[in-house]
PDB file of C-alpha atoms in Angstrom:
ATOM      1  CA  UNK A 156     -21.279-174.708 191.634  1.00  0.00           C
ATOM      2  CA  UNK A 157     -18.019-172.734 190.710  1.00  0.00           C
ATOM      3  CA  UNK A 158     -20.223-169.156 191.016  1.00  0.00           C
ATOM      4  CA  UNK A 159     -20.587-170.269 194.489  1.00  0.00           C
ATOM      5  CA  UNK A 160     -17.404-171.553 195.388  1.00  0.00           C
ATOM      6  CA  UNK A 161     -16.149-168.238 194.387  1.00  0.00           C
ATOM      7  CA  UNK A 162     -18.660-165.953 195.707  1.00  0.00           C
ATOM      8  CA  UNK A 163     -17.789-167.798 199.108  1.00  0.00           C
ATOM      9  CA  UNK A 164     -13.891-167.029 198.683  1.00  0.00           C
ATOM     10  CA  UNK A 165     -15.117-163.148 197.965  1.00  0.00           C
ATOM     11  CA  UNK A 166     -17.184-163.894 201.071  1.00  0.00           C
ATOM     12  CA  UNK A 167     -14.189-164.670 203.348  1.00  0.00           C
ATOM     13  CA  UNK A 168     -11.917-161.641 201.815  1.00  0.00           C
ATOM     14  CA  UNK A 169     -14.230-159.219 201.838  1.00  0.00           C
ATOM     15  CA  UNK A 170     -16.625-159.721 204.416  1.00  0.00           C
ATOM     16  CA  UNK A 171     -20.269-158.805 203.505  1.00  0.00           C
ATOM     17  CA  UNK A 172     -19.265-157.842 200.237  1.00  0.00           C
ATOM     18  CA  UNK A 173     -22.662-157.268 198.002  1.00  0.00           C
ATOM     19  CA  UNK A 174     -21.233-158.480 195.335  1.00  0.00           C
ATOM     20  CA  UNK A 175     -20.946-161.855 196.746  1.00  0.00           C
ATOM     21  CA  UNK A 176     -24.639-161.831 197.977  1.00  0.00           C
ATOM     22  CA  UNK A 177     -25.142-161.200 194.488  1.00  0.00           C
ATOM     23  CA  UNK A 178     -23.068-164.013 192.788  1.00  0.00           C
ATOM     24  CA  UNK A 179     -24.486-166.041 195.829  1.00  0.00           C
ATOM     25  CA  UNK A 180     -28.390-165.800 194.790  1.00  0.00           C
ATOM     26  CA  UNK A 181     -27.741-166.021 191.234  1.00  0.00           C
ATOM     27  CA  UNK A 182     -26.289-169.304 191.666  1.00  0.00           C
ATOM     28  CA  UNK A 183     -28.879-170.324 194.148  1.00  0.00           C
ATOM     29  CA  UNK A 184     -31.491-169.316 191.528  1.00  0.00           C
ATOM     30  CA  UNK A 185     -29.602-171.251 188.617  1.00  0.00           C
ATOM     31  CA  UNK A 186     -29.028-174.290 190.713  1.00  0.00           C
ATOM     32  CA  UNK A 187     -32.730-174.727 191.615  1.00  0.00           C
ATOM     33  CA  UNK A 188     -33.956-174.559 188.068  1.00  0.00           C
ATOM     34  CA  UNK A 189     -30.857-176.215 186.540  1.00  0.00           C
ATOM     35  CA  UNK A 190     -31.253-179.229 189.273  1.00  0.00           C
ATOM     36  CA  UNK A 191     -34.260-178.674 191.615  1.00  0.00           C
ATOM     37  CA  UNK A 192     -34.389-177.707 195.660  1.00  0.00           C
ATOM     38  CA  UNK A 193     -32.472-180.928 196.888  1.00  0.00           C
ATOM     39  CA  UNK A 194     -30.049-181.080 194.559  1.00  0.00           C
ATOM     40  CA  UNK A 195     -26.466-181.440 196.567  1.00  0.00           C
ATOM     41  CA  UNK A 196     -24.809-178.633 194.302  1.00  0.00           C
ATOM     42  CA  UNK A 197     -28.085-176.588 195.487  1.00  0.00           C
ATOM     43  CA  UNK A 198     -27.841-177.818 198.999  1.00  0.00           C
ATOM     44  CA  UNK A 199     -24.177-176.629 198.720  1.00  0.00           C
ATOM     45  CA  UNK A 200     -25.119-173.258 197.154  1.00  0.00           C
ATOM     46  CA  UNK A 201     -28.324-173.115 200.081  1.00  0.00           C
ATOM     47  CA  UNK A 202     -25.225-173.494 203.282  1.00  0.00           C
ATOM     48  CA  UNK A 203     -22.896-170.651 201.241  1.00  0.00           C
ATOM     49  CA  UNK A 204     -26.089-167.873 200.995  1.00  0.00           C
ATOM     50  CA  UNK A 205     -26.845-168.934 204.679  1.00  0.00           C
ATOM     51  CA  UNK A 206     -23.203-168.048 205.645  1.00  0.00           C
ATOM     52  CA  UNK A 207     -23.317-165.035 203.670  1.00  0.00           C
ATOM     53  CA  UNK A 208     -27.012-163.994 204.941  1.00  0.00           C
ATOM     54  CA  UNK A 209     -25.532-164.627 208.911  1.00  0.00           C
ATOM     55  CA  UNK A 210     -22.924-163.034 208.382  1.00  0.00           C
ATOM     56  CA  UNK A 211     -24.366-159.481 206.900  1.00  0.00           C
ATOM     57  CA  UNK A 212     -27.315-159.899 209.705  1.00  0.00           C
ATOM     58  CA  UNK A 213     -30.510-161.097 207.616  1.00  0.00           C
ATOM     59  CA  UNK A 214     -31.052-163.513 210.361  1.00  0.00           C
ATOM     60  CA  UNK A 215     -34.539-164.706 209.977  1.00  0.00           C
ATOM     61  CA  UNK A 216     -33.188-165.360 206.192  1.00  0.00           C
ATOM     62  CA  UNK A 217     -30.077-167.182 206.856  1.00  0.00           C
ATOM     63  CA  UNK A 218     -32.050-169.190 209.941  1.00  0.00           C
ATOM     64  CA  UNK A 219     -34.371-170.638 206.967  1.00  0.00           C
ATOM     65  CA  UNK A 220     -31.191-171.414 204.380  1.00  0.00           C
ATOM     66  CA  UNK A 221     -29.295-173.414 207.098  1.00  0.00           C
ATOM     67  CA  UNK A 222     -32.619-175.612 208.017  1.00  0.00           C
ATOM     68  CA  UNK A 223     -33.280-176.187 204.231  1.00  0.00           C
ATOM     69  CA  UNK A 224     -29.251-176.903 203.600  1.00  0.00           C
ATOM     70  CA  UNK A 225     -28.894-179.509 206.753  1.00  0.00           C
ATOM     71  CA  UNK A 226     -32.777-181.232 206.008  1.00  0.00           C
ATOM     72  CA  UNK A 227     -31.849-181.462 202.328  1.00  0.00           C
ATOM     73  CA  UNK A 228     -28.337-183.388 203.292  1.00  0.00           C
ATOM     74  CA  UNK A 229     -29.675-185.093 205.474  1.00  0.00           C
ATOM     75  CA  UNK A 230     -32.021-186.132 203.438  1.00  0.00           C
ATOM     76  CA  UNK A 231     -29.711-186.738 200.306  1.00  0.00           C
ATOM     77  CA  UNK A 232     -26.554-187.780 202.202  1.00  0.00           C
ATOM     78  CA  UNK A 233     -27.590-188.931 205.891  1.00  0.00           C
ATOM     79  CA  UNK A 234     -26.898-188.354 209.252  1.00  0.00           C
ATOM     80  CA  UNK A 235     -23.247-189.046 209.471  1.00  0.00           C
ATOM     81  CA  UNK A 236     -21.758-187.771 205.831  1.00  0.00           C
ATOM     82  CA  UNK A 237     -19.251-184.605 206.547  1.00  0.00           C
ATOM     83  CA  UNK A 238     -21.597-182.228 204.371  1.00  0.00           C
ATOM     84  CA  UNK A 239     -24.336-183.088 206.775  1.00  0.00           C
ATOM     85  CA  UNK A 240     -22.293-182.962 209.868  1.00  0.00           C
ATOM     86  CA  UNK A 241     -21.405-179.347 208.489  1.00  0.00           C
ATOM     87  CA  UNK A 242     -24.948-178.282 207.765  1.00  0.00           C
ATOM     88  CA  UNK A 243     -25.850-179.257 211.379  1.00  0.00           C
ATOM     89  CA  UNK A 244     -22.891-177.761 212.721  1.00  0.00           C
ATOM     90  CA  UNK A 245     -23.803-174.211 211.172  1.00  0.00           C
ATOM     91  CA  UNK A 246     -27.302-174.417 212.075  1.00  0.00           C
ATOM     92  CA  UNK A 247     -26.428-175.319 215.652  1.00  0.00           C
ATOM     93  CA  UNK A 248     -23.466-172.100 215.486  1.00  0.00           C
ATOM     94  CA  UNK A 249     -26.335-170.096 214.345  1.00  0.00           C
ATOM     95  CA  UNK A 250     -28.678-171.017 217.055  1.00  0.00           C
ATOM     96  CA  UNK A 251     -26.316-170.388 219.241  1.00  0.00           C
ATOM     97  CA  UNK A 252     -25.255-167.061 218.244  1.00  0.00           C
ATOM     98  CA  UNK A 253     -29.113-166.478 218.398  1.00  0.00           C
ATOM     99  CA  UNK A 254     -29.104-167.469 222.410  1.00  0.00           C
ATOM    100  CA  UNK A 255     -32.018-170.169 221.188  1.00  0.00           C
ATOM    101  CA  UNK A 256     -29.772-172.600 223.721  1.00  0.00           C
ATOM    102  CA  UNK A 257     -32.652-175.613 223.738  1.00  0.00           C
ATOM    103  CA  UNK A 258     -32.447-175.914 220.030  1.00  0.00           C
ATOM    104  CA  UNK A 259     -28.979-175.301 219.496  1.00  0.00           C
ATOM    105  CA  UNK A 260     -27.655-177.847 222.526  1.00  0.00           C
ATOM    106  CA  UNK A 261     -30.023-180.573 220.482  1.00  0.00           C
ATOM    107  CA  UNK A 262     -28.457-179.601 217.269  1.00  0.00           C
ATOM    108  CA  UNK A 263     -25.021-179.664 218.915  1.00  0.00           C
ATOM    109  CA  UNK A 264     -25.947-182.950 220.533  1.00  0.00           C
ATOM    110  CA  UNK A 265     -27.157-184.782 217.217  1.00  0.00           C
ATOM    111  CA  UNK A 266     -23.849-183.327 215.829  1.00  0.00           C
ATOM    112  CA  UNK A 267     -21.442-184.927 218.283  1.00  0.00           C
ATOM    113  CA  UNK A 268     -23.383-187.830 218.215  1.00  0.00           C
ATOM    114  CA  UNK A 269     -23.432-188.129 214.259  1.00  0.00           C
ATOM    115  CA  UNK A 270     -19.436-186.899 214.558  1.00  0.00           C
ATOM    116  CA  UNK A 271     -18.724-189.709 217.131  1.00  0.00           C
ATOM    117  CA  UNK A 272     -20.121-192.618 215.017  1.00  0.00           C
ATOM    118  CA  UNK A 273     -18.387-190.965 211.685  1.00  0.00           C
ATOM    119  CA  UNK A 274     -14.736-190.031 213.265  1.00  0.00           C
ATOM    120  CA  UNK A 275     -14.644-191.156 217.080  1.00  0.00           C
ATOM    121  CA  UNK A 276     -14.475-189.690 219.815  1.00  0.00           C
ATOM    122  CA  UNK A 277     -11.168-187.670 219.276  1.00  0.00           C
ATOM    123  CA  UNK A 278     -11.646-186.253 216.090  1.00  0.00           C
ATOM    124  CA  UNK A 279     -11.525-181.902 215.767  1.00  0.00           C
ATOM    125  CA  UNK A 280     -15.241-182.193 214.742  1.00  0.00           C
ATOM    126  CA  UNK A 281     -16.407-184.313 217.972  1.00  0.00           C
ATOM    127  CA  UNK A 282     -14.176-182.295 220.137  1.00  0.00           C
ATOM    128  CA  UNK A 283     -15.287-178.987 218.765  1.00  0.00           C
ATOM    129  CA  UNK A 284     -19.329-179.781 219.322  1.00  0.00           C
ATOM    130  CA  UNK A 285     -18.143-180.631 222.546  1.00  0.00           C
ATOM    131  CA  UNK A 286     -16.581-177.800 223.289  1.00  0.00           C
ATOM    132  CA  UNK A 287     -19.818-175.318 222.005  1.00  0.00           C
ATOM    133  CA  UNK A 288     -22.030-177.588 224.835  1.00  0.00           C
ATOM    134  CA  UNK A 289     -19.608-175.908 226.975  1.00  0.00           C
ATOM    135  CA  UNK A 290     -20.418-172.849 226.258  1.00  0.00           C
ATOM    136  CA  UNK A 291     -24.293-173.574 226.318  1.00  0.00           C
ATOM    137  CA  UNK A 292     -23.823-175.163 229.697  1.00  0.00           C
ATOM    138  CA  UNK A 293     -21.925-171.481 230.438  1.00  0.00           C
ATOM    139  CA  UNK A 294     -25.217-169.835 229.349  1.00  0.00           C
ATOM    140  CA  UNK A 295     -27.430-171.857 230.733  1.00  0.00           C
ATOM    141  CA  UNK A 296     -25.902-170.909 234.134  1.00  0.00           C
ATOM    142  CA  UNK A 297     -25.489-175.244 234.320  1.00  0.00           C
ATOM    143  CA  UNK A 298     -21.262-174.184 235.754  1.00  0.00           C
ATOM    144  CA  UNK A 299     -21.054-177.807 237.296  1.00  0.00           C
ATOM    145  CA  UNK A 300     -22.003-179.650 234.099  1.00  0.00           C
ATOM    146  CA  UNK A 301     -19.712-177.411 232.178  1.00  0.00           C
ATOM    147  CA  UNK A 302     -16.492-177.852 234.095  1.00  0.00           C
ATOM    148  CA  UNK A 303     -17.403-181.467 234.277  1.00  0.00           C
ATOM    149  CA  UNK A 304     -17.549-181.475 230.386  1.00  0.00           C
ATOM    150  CA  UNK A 305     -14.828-179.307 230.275  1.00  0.00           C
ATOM    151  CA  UNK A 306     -12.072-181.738 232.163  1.00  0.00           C
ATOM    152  CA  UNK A 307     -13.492-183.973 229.623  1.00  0.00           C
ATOM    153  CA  UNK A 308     -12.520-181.767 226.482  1.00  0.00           C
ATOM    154  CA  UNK A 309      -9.317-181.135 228.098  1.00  0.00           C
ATOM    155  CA  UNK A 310      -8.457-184.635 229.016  1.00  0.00           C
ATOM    156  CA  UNK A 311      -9.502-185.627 225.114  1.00  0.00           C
ATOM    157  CA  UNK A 312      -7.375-182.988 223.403  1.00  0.00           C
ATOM    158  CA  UNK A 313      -4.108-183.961 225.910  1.00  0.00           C
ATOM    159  CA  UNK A 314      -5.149-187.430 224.432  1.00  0.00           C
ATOM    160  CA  UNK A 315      -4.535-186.134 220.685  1.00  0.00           C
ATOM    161  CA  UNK A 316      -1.822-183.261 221.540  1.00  0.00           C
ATOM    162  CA  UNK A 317       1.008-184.255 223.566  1.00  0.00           C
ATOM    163  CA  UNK A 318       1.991-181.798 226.202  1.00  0.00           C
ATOM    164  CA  UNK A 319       5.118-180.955 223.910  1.00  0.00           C
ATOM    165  CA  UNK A 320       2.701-180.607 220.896  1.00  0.00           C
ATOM    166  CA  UNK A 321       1.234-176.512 219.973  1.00  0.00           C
ATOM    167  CA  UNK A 322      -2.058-176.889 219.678  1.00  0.00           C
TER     168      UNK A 322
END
């Protein structure tokens, strides 16, 4: 747990460091035999390498990490606990990134959805799922849907931020 907490810090200072894809898959490995595949420290290390993996390009890699991390929590933990809401999240980010819009706007869907029941509707996690389907809409050429969402985001956050407030 700590080896990947860590490696993760490295991760965010040093971008794509090898040394924390190193600390990364030794914890992963230790993890698994120290606690099995759907153990939540394991789940926890699984999302970190996944990060790590997207972030250095091993795509096809990370693509399999963040589907094991968010089916293990949700499996563990649920639909609506923030470690599965993050899971999701990062697989739907990754889709995204990956122009697979079908299967990222249903990830980003069940997201908002699970973020709505969990936090409401004017919570940073809601409003940020929200604001990716904007950009899917974008992609998807759907520019009608996407403003209409849009004045939607925008008349949320004024709801949270005050005009006066720097958001």
């Amino acid at each position: 747990h700590l080896a990947s907490e860590l490696a993760l810090q490295l991760e965010e200072i040093v971008p794509g460091t090898e040394e924390a894809g190193q600390l990364l898959r030794r914890a992963l490995k230790d993890s698994i035999e120290m606690y099995g595949n759907d153990h939540l420290n394991t789940l926890m290390t699984v999302n970190n390498l996944a990060v790590y993996l997207d972030n250095i390009g091993e795509k096809p890699e990370a693509l399999k990490l963040y589907r094991w991390a968010r089916d293990g929590r949700m499996k563990q933990l649920g639909p609506t606990h923030p470690y599965t809401l993050d899971s999701i999240y990062n697989l739907a980010s990754f889709l995204l990134s990956d122009n697979q819009l079908a299967e990222a706007k249903a990830a980003f869907i069940e997201a908002r959805n699970s973020c709505v029941e969990c936090f409401g509707w004017n919570h940073h996690g809601t409003l940020d799922c929200i604001e990716r389907m904007v950009d899917i809409l974008k992609a998807e050429g759907n520019l009608t849907e996407a403003v209409e969402v849009c004045k939607d985001l925008l008349a949320r956050s004024t709801e949270i931020h005050p005009k006066d407030h720097p958001q």
